[in-house]
CSV table of C-alpha atoms in Angstrom, one decimal:
chain,number,residue,atom,x,y,z
A,93,MET,CA,16.4,50.7,-98.7
A,94,LEU,CA,17.2,47.1,-97.7
A,95,CYS,CA,20.5,48.2,-96.2
A,96,ARG,CA,18.6,50.8,-94.1
A,97,LYS,CA,16.2,48.2,-92.8
A,98,ILE,CA,19.0,45.8,-91.9
A,99,LEU,CA,20.9,48.6,-90.2
A,100,PHE,CA,17.7,49.6,-88.3
A,101,VAL,CA,17.2,46.0,-87.1
A,102,LEU,CA,20.8,45.6,-86.0
A,103,THR,CA,20.6,48.9,-84.1
A,104,ILE,CA,17.5,47.7,-82.3
A,105,ILE,CA,19.1,44.4,-81.4
A,106,MET,CA,22.2,46.1,-80.1
A,107,MET,CA,20.1,48.5,-78.0
A,108,LEU,CA,18.1,45.6,-76.5
A,109,ASN,CA,21.3,43.7,-75.8
A,110,PHE,CA,22.8,46.7,-74.1
A,111,ILE,CA,19.7,47.2,-72.0
A,112,PHE,CA,19.4,43.6,-70.9
A,113,VAL,CA,23.1,43.2,-70.3
A,114,GLY,CA,23.1,46.4,-68.3
A,115,MET,CA,20.2,45.2,-66.2
A,116,VAL,CA,22.0,41.9,-65.4
A,117,ASP,CA,25.3,43.7,-64.6
A,118,ALA,CA,23.5,46.2,-62.3
A,119,GLU,CA,22.2,43.3,-60.3
A,120,ALA,CA,25.5,41.3,-60.4
A,121,GLN,CA,27.6,44.3,-59.3
A,122,ILE,CA,26.0,44.9,-55.9
A,123,ASN,CA,29.1,43.8,-53.9
A,124,ASP,CA,28.1,44.9,-50.4
A,125,VAL,CA,24.6,43.5,-50.2
A,126,LYS,CA,24.2,39.7,-49.9
A,127,THR,CA,21.4,38.0,-51.9
A,128,SER,CA,20.1,36.8,-48.5
A,129,ASN,CA,19.7,40.4,-47.3
A,130,PHE,CA,16.0,41.3,-46.5
A,131,ALA,CA,16.2,44.3,-48.9
A,132,TYR,CA,18.2,42.7,-51.8
A,133,GLY,CA,15.1,42.3,-54.0
A,134,SER,CA,14.0,45.9,-53.6
A,135,ILE,CA,17.5,47.3,-54.0
A,136,SER,CA,18.1,45.3,-57.2
A,137,LYS,CA,14.8,46.3,-58.6
A,138,LEU,CA,15.4,50.0,-57.9
A,139,ILE,CA,18.9,49.9,-59.4
A,140,ASN,CA,17.5,48.3,-62.6
A,141,GLN,CA,14.8,51.0,-62.8
A,142,GLY,CA,17.5,53.8,-62.4
A,143,ILE,CA,16.0,55.1,-59.2
A,144,MET,CA,18.9,54.1,-57.0
A,145,SER,CA,22.5,53.3,-58.0
A,146,ILE,CA,25.8,51.7,-57.1
A,147,ASP,CA,29.2,53.3,-57.3
A,148,THR,CA,32.0,52.3,-59.7
A,149,LYS,CA,33.2,49.6,-57.3
A,150,GLY,CA,29.7,48.1,-57.2
A,151,ASN,CA,28.9,49.2,-53.7
A,152,PHE,CA,25.4,50.3,-52.6
A,153,TYR,CA,26.2,51.2,-48.9
A,154,PRO,CA,23.0,49.8,-47.4
A,155,GLU,CA,23.7,51.1,-43.9
A,156,GLN,CA,24.2,54.7,-45.0
A,157,SER,CA,21.7,57.0,-43.4
A,158,VAL,CA,19.4,59.0,-45.7
A,159,ASN,CA,18.9,62.8,-45.6
A,160,ARG,CA,16.3,64.9,-47.3
A,161,PHE,CA,18.6,65.8,-50.2
A,162,ASP,CA,19.1,62.1,-51.0
A,163,LEU,CA,15.4,61.4,-50.6
A,164,SER,CA,14.5,64.3,-52.9
A,165,ARG,CA,16.6,62.9,-55.7
A,166,PHE,CA,15.1,59.4,-55.3
A,167,VAL,CA,11.5,60.6,-55.0
A,168,ALA,CA,11.8,62.9,-58.0
A,169,LYS,CA,12.9,60.0,-60.2
A,170,ILE,CA,9.8,58.0,-59.0
A,171,LEU,CA,7.6,60.9,-60.0
A,172,GLY,CA,9.0,61.2,-63.5
A,173,TYR,CA,11.7,63.9,-63.0
A,174,ASP,CA,14.0,62.3,-65.6
A,175,GLU,CA,11.3,62.0,-68.2
A,176,ILE,CA,10.0,65.5,-67.7
A,177,ILE,CA,13.0,67.7,-66.9
A,178,LEU,CA,15.9,65.8,-68.5
A,179,SER,CA,14.0,65.3,-71.7
A,180,SER,CA,15.6,67.0,-74.7
A,181,ALA,CA,12.1,67.8,-75.9
A,182,LYS,CA,11.0,71.4,-76.0
A,183,GLU,CA,8.3,70.8,-73.4
A,184,GLY,CA,10.9,69.5,-71.0
A,185,LYS,CA,13.1,72.6,-71.3
A,186,GLN,CA,10.1,74.9,-70.9
A,187,THR,CA,9.0,73.0,-67.7
A,188,GLU,CA,12.5,73.3,-66.3
A,189,ILE,CA,12.6,77.0,-66.9
A,190,LYS,CA,9.2,77.5,-65.4
A,191,ILE,CA,9.9,75.6,-62.2
A,192,THR,CA,13.3,77.1,-61.8
A,193,ASN,CA,12.0,80.6,-62.0
A,194,LYS,CA,9.1,79.9,-59.8
A,195,TYR,CA,11.1,78.6,-56.8
A,196,LYS,CA,14.5,80.2,-57.4
A,197,ASN,CA,14.2,83.0,-54.8
A,198,LEU,CA,12.9,80.5,-52.2
A,199,ILE,CA,15.7,78.0,-52.7
A,200,ASP,CA,18.3,80.7,-53.0
A,201,LEU,CA,17.2,81.9,-49.5
A,202,TYR,CA,18.0,78.5,-47.9
A,203,GLU,CA,21.2,78.0,-50.0
A,204,LYS,CA,22.5,81.2,-48.6
A,205,LYS,CA,21.4,80.4,-45.0
A,206,PHE,CA,22.8,76.9,-44.9
A,207,LYS,CA,26.5,76.5,-45.9
A,208,ASP,CA,25.9,72.7,-46.1
A,209,TRP,CA,23.0,73.1,-48.5
A,210,ASP,CA,23.3,70.6,-51.3
A,211,LYS,CA,22.7,72.8,-54.4
A,212,ASN,CA,23.0,69.8,-56.7
A,213,SER,CA,19.5,68.8,-55.5
A,214,ASN,CA,17.9,72.2,-56.2
A,215,MET,CA,16.1,71.2,-59.4
A,216,GLN,CA,14.7,68.0,-57.8
A,217,ILE,CA,13.6,70.1,-54.8
A,218,ALA,CA,11.9,72.6,-57.1
A,219,PHE,CA,10.2,69.7,-58.9
A,220,LEU,CA,8.9,68.3,-55.7
A,221,LEU,CA,7.6,71.7,-54.5
A,222,GLU,CA,5.7,72.0,-57.8
A,223,LYS,CA,4.3,68.5,-57.3
A,224,GLY,CA,3.2,69.3,-53.7
A,225,ILE,CA,5.4,66.7,-52.1
A,226,LEU,CA,7.4,69.4,-50.4
A,227,LYS,CA,5.9,72.5,-48.8
A,228,GLU,CA,7.9,75.7,-48.5
A,229,LEU,CA,8.4,75.3,-44.7
A,230,ASP,CA,9.8,71.8,-45.2
A,231,LEU,CA,13.0,73.3,-46.6
A,232,ALA,CA,14.0,74.6,-43.2
A,233,LYS,CA,14.3,70.9,-42.1
A,234,PHE,CA,16.9,69.9,-44.6
A,235,VAL,CA,19.8,71.3,-42.4
A,236,ILE,CA,20.0,71.5,-38.6
A,237,GLU,CA,21.3,74.8,-37.2
A,238,TYR,CA,22.5,74.4,-33.6
A,239,PRO,CA,22.4,77.2,-31.0
A,240,THR,CA,26.2,77.6,-31.4
A,241,GLY,CA,25.6,78.5,-35.1
A,242,GLU,CA,27.1,75.2,-36.3
A,243,GLN,CA,25.1,73.3,-38.9
A,244,SER,CA,24.8,69.7,-40.2
A,245,ILE,CA,22.6,68.0,-42.8
A,246,LYS,CA,19.6,66.5,-41.0
A,247,VAL,CA,18.7,62.8,-41.6
A,248,ILE,CA,15.1,61.6,-41.9
A,249,THR,CA,13.3,59.4,-39.4
A,250,LYS,CA,10.6,56.8,-40.0
A,251,GLN,CA,7.8,59.1,-38.7
A,252,GLU,CA,9.0,62.0,-40.9
A,253,MET,CA,9.1,59.6,-43.9
A,254,ALA,CA,5.5,58.8,-43.3
A,255,ILE,CA,4.4,62.3,-44.3
A,256,TRP,CA,6.5,62.1,-47.5
A,257,ILE,CA,5.0,58.7,-48.4
A,258,VAL,CA,1.4,59.8,-48.0
A,259,ARG,CA,2.0,62.8,-50.2
A,260,ILE,CA,3.8,60.7,-52.9
A,261,ILE,CA,0.9,58.2,-53.1
A,262,GLY,CA,-1.6,61.1,-53.2
A,263,LYS,CA,-3.5,60.2,-50.0
A,264,GLU,CA,-2.9,63.2,-47.7
A,265,THR,CA,-6.6,64.1,-47.5
A,266,VAL,CA,-7.5,60.6,-46.5
A,267,ALA,CA,-4.5,60.0,-44.2
A,268,SER,CA,-4.8,63.3,-42.3
A,269,THR,CA,-8.2,62.3,-40.9
A,270,TYR,CA,-7.6,58.6,-40.6
A,271,LYS,CA,-8.9,56.9,-37.4
A,272,THR,CA,-8.2,53.5,-36.1
A,273,ASP,CA,-8.5,51.6,-32.8
A,274,PHE,CA,-5.1,49.9,-33.4
A,275,LYS,CA,-2.2,51.4,-31.5
A,276,PHE,CA,1.5,50.7,-31.6
A,277,ALA,CA,3.1,49.9,-28.2
A,278,ASP,CA,5.1,53.1,-28.5
A,279,ASP,CA,2.2,55.2,-29.7
A,280,SER,CA,3.0,58.0,-27.2
A,281,GLN,CA,6.4,58.5,-28.9
A,282,ILE,CA,4.9,59.2,-32.3
A,283,ASP,CA,4.6,62.9,-33.0
A,284,ASP,CA,1.0,64.1,-33.3
A,285,LYS,CA,1.6,65.6,-36.8
A,286,SER,CA,2.7,62.2,-38.1
A,287,LYS,CA,0.4,59.9,-36.1
A,288,GLU,CA,-2.5,59.7,-38.6
A,289,TYR,CA,-0.1,59.2,-41.5
A,290,VAL,CA,1.7,56.4,-39.7
A,291,TYR,CA,-1.5,54.5,-38.9
A,292,TYR,CA,-2.8,55.0,-42.4
A,293,LEU,CA,0.3,53.6,-43.9
A,294,LYS,CA,0.1,50.7,-41.4
A,295,SER,CA,-3.4,50.0,-42.7
A,296,ILE,CA,-2.2,49.6,-46.3
A,297,GLY,CA,0.8,47.6,-45.5
A,298,ILE,CA,3.7,50.0,-46.1
A,299,PHE,CA,4.7,50.3,-42.5
A,300,ASN,CA,4.7,47.5,-39.9
A,301,GLY,CA,5.7,47.2,-36.3
A,302,ASP,CA,8.6,45.1,-34.9
A,303,GLU,CA,8.2,41.9,-32.9
A,304,LYS,CA,7.2,43.9,-29.9
A,305,ASN,CA,4.6,45.9,-31.8
A,306,LYS,CA,6.7,49.0,-31.7
A,307,PHE,CA,6.9,51.4,-34.6
A,308,ASN,CA,10.2,53.1,-33.4
A,309,PRO,CA,9.3,56.5,-34.9
A,310,ARG,CA,12.7,58.1,-34.3
A,311,THR,CA,14.6,55.4,-36.0
A,312,VAL,CA,16.8,56.9,-38.7
A,313,LEU,CA,16.2,55.6,-42.2
A,314,ARG,CA,19.0,53.6,-43.8
A,315,LYS,CA,19.4,53.1,-47.6
A,316,ASP,CA,18.3,49.5,-47.4
A,317,ILE,CA,15.2,50.3,-45.4
A,318,LEU,CA,14.4,53.1,-47.8
A,319,ALA,CA,14.8,50.8,-50.8
A,320,VAL,CA,12.0,48.6,-49.4
A,321,LEU,CA,9.8,51.6,-48.7
A,322,LEU,CA,10.3,53.0,-52.2
A,323,ASP,CA,9.5,49.6,-53.7
A,324,ARG,CA,6.3,49.5,-51.7
A,325,ILE,CA,5.4,53.1,-52.7
A,326,ILE,CA,5.8,52.2,-56.4
A,327,GLU,CA,3.6,49.1,-55.9
A,328,THR,CA,1.0,51.2,-54.0
A,329,LYS,CA,0.9,53.9,-56.6
A,330,ASN,CA,0.3,51.3,-59.3
A,331,ASN,CA,-2.5,49.8,-57.2
A,332,ASN,CA,-4.0,53.3,-56.6
A,333,SER,CA,-4.1,53.9,-60.4
A,334,GLN,CA,-6.9,51.3,-60.4
A,335,THR,CA,-8.7,51.2,-57.1
A,336,VAL,CA,-8.1,52.4,-53.5
A,337,THR,CA,-7.4,49.5,-51.2
A,338,THR,CA,-6.9,49.1,-47.5
A,339,THR,CA,-5.7,45.5,-47.8
A,340,PRO,CA,-2.1,45.2,-46.5
A,341,ILE,CA,0.5,44.6,-49.2
A,342,LEU,CA,1.6,41.0,-48.9
A,343,SER,CA,5.3,41.1,-48.1
A,344,THR,CA,7.6,39.1,-45.8
A,345,THR,CA,10.1,42.0,-45.8
A,346,PRO,CA,10.3,43.8,-42.4
A,347,THR,CA,10.6,47.5,-42.2
A,348,THR,CA,12.6,47.6,-39.1
A,349,VAL,CA,16.4,47.4,-39.0
A,350,PRO,CA,17.3,43.7,-38.7
A,351,THR,CA,19.8,42.6,-36.1
A,352,GLY,CA,22.9,40.8,-37.3
A,353,VAL,CA,23.0,42.4,-40.7
A,354,ASP,CA,26.1,44.1,-41.9
A,355,ASN,CA,27.7,44.1,-38.4
A,356,LYS,CA,30.5,46.6,-39.2
A,357,VAL,CA,31.4,49.5,-36.9
A,358,LYS,CA,34.0,52.3,-36.6
A,359,LEU,CA,35.7,53.1,-33.3
A,360,TYR,CA,37.1,56.6,-32.4
A,361,SER,CA,37.7,58.6,-29.3
A,362,GLY,CA,37.6,62.2,-28.3
A,363,GLU,CA,36.4,64.8,-25.8
A,364,ILE,CA,32.8,66.0,-25.5
A,365,GLU,CA,32.6,69.7,-26.4
A,366,THR,CA,28.8,70.2,-26.6
A,367,LEU,CA,25.7,68.1,-25.9
A,368,TYR,CA,22.6,68.6,-28.1
A,369,ASP,CA,19.9,66.7,-26.2
A,370,ASP,CA,17.0,67.8,-28.4
A,371,ASN,CA,18.7,66.6,-31.5
A,372,TYR,CA,20.3,63.6,-29.9
A,373,ALA,CA,23.7,64.6,-31.0
A,374,VAL,CA,27.1,65.5,-29.5
A,375,LYS,CA,30.1,67.5,-30.7
A,376,ILE,CA,33.3,65.7,-30.1
A,377,LYS,CA,36.8,67.1,-30.2
A,378,GLN,CA,39.2,64.6,-31.6
A,379,SER,CA,43.0,64.4,-31.7
A,380,GLY,CA,44.7,67.3,-33.5
A,381,GLY,CA,41.9,69.6,-32.4
A,382,VAL,CA,39.5,68.6,-35.1
A,383,SER,CA,35.8,68.7,-34.0
A,384,LYS,CA,32.8,67.1,-35.5
A,385,ILE,CA,29.1,66.8,-34.7
A,386,VAL,CA,27.8,63.2,-34.7
A,387,ASN,CA,24.2,62.0,-34.2
A,388,LEU,CA,23.2,59.2,-31.8
A,389,SER,CA,20.9,56.5,-32.8
A,390,GLU,CA,17.5,56.4,-31.1
A,391,ASN,CA,18.6,53.4,-29.0
A,392,ALA,CA,22.1,54.6,-28.3
A,393,VAL,CA,23.7,53.2,-25.1
A,394,VAL,CA,25.9,55.2,-22.9
A,395,VAL,CA,28.2,53.2,-20.6
A,396,ASN,CA,30.1,54.9,-17.7
A,397,GLN,CA,32.2,52.7,-15.3
A,398,ASN,CA,30.4,49.5,-16.6
A,399,GLU,CA,27.0,51.0,-15.8
A,400,LYS,CA,24.4,52.0,-18.4
A,401,THR,CA,23.5,55.6,-18.2
A,402,HIS,CA,21.8,58.3,-20.4
A,403,ILE,CA,23.2,61.0,-22.8
A,404,LYS,CA,21.9,63.7,-20.4
A,405,ASP,CA,24.3,62.3,-17.7
A,406,MET,CA,27.3,63.0,-19.8
A,407,LYS,CA,29.2,66.3,-19.3
A,408,GLN,CA,31.4,68.6,-21.3
A,409,GLY,CA,35.0,67.5,-21.1
A,410,ASN,CA,34.1,63.7,-20.8
A,411,ILE,CA,36.6,61.5,-22.6
A,412,VAL,CA,34.6,59.0,-24.7
A,413,ILE,CA,35.1,56.1,-27.1
A,414,CYS,CA,32.4,56.0,-29.8
A,415,VAL,CA,31.0,52.9,-31.6
A,416,GLU,CA,29.6,54.2,-34.9
A,417,LYS,CA,27.4,52.1,-37.2
A,418,GLY,CA,25.9,53.5,-40.3
A,419,SER,CA,26.9,57.1,-39.6
A,420,TYR,CA,25.3,57.0,-36.1
A,421,ILE,CA,26.7,56.3,-32.7
A,422,GLU,CA,25.3,53.2,-31.2
A,423,LYS,CA,27.4,53.2,-28.0
A,424,LEU,CA,29.4,55.8,-26.1
A,425,TYR,CA,31.9,54.7,-23.5
A,426,VAL,CA,32.7,57.4,-20.9
A,427,THR,CA,36.3,56.9,-19.7
A,428,THR,CA,39.4,58.9,-18.6
A,429,ILE,CA,42.9,59.4,-19.9
A,430,THR,CA,44.1,56.9,-17.2
A,431,ASP,CA,41.5,54.2,-18.0
A,432,ILE,CA,41.1,54.6,-21.7
A,433,ASN,CA,43.3,51.6,-22.6
A,434,SER,CA,41.5,49.2,-20.3
A,435,THR,CA,38.1,50.6,-21.5
A,436,TYR,CA,39.2,50.1,-25.1
A,437,TYR,CA,40.3,46.5,-24.4
A,438,THR,CA,37.0,45.6,-22.7
A,439,LEU,CA,35.0,47.2,-25.6
A,440,LYS,CA,37.1,45.5,-28.3
A,441,GLN,CA,36.7,42.1,-26.6
A,442,GLU,CA,32.9,42.6,-26.3
A,443,LEU,CA,32.6,43.5,-30.1
A,444,THR,CA,34.8,40.5,-31.1
A,445,THR,CA,32.6,38.1,-28.9
A,446,GLN,CA,29.5,39.5,-30.7
A,447,GLY,CA,31.0,38.8,-34.1
A,448,ILE,CA,31.1,42.5,-35.0
A,449,GLU,CA,33.8,43.6,-37.4
A,450,ILE,CA,35.8,46.8,-36.7
A,451,VAL,CA,36.4,48.4,-40.1
A,452,GLU,CA,38.1,51.5,-38.8
A,453,ASP,CA,39.8,52.1,-35.5
A,454,THR,CA,41.2,55.6,-34.6
A,455,VAL,CA,41.0,55.4,-30.8
A,456,VAL,CA,43.8,57.4,-29.3
A,457,LEU,CA,45.2,55.4,-26.4
A,458,ASN,CA,47.1,56.6,-23.3
A,459,THR,CA,50.5,57.8,-24.5
A,460,ASN,CA,52.0,58.6,-21.1
A,461,MET,CA,51.7,62.3,-21.2
A,462,ASN,CA,55.3,63.2,-20.3
A,463,GLY,CA,56.6,61.1,-23.2
A,464,GLU,CA,59.0,59.1,-21.1
A,465,SER,CA,59.3,55.3,-21.1
A,466,TYR,CA,58.0,53.4,-18.1
A,467,GLU,CA,58.1,49.8,-16.9
A,468,VAL,CA,55.1,47.4,-16.5
A,469,LEU,CA,55.1,44.1,-14.7
A,470,GLY,CA,52.3,41.6,-15.1
A,471,THR,CA,50.7,38.6,-16.7
A,472,LEU,CA,49.9,38.1,-20.4
A,473,LYS,CA,46.1,37.9,-20.7
A,474,GLN,CA,45.7,38.2,-24.5
A,475,ILE,CA,47.9,38.0,-27.6
A,476,LEU,CA,46.6,39.3,-30.9
A,477,ILE,CA,48.6,38.6,-34.0
A,478,ALA,CA,47.4,40.8,-36.8
A,479,ASP,CA,48.5,43.8,-38.9
A,480,GLU,CA,49.0,45.6,-35.6
A,481,ASN,CA,50.1,43.0,-33.0
A,482,GLU,CA,48.7,43.7,-29.5
A,483,VAL,CA,49.0,42.2,-26.0
A,484,ILE,CA,47.0,42.6,-22.9
A,485,ILE,CA,48.9,42.7,-19.6
A,486,GLU,CA,47.2,42.4,-16.2
A,487,ASP,CA,49.1,44.1,-13.4
A,488,SER,CA,49.1,43.2,-9.6
A,489,ASN,CA,45.9,45.3,-9.2
A,490,ARG,CA,44.1,43.1,-11.8
A,491,LYS,CA,44.0,46.1,-14.2
A,492,LYS,CA,44.2,45.0,-17.8
A,493,THR,CA,45.9,47.3,-20.3
A,494,LEU,CA,46.4,47.0,-24.0
A,495,TYR,CA,49.8,47.6,-25.6
A,496,ARG,CA,51.0,47.4,-29.2
A,497,LEU,CA,53.9,45.3,-30.3
A,498,ARG,CA,55.8,46.8,-33.3
A,499,SER,CA,58.1,45.0,-35.7
A,500,SER,CA,61.0,46.8,-33.8
A,501,SER,CA,59.8,45.6,-30.4
A,502,GLU,CA,62.5,43.4,-28.7
A,503,ILE,CA,61.2,40.2,-27.1
A,504,THR,CA,63.6,38.1,-24.9
A,505,LEU,CA,63.5,35.0,-22.8
A,506,GLU,CA,66.6,34.3,-20.7
A,507,ASN,CA,68.6,36.9,-22.7
A,508,LYS,CA,67.7,35.1,-26.0
A,509,LYS,CA,65.8,37.0,-28.7
A,510,CYS,CA,62.2,35.7,-29.3
A,511,THR,CA,59.2,36.5,-31.5
A,512,ILE,CA,55.6,37.1,-30.7
A,513,TYR,CA,55.0,33.4,-31.5
A,514,ASP,CA,57.0,32.5,-28.4
A,515,LEU,CA,54.5,34.3,-26.2
A,516,ARG,CA,52.0,32.3,-24.2
A,517,LEU,CA,48.9,33.3,-22.1
A,518,GLY,CA,49.7,33.3,-18.4
A,519,GLN,CA,53.4,34.2,-18.8
A,520,LYS,CA,54.8,36.7,-16.4
A,521,VAL,CA,56.4,39.6,-18.3
A,522,GLU,CA,58.2,42.8,-17.8
A,523,GLY,CA,57.8,45.5,-20.4
A,524,THR,CA,59.3,48.8,-21.3
A,525,ILE,CA,56.6,51.0,-22.7
A,526,SER,CA,56.7,54.2,-24.7
A,527,GLY,CA,53.3,55.6,-25.2
A,528,VAL,CA,51.2,52.5,-25.9
A,529,ASN,CA,54.0,50.8,-27.7
A,530,VAL,CA,56.2,48.0,-26.3
A,531,SER,CA,59.9,48.7,-27.0
A,532,LYS,CA,61.1,45.8,-24.9
A,533,LEU,CA,59.3,42.8,-23.5
A,534,MET,CA,61.1,40.3,-21.2
A,535,ILE,CA,59.5,36.9,-20.5
A,536,ILE,CA,60.1,36.2,-16.8
A,537,SER,CA,58.4,32.9,-16.3
A,538,SER,CA,55.3,30.9,-17.2
A,539,GLU,CA,52.3,30.6,-14.8
């Protein structure tokens, strides 16, 4: 008997040790979110609660956009999905069978309609249908179907999230008739079906405006922003279990995307095949004939010949360089095959000046379509020594073009072999170019 008691106590101690060590590890392993990040506290808390998670490398991917499948999984956990459905108890299994049977035909309908439907979320979606968080018509919004027949998983915006939040905290009756004299500066941009929900959530402190009193209703939710909102939802639900309050939740955490956080972008180029104005998206044909549909952020900037323009001014066949951040295009540079090198140089210099890190660069530069070598004569304006060495040469027409120096590139000065370290800004050079690569570079003189 004594041995059994000792074994029981040791087991409890080991379990507690595992739990607390696991909690500490979960917090310590968030490699891609700094402790100074505005959302770090909420992210850490939700990971420890098992609502959100990190991958095997300890990454959370804070800038990743959120779609309705993702959101369904997170919200289901908050509402007790794991305890009810994943329980080994008989009641849990019976509930699972009941919900599955009840919504099977409905979910099967959308699974067959949308090839991108994430069937791994079917049980959570059924669970939320049963809870009233999702309505049957909401399922049609999980995937976008374009007029061309192509499909892509739809992300969720702030104003769409407002409806979810109100349902989660059980205040749809109150919110749907909520009236206030307060107005956001961009009130006219908020959809009528979301407006009362947005202002109700503002009154209880879940949503706030930015420094210009704008709500930015079409801003796409990122994982870090969602973590803050889910944290506030849990706090509000706990408050609602006692009394209903309209006092704002005290928090210094902003709900808008902060500037200067995680400044990492991807660059790629391609040809515009299709414009989707209503969905603020474009279909881009990249090198090798591969096409993909990408969404533009609400504040996306389109630049054509150094002038800001609008997505509606772009045309099918335009050559573009895209700046993607968090799965959304923030900037589109309209260019041509002839000018793509100089456009790329200007863009890259601009990003570097702003302290923005380019984590992926697949821009296809001018490769001299006939494949033959050609000569360039000009002045060295920039020298970049990195994994891929690059130089910028300005010709007599003051046009700057970027070229790549390979390890096999031959650099000479007065018939003597040199290295990239012998190059100086202002030197007059003559280069033999193949594609965008320098095969030979002769230093003629210094300025």
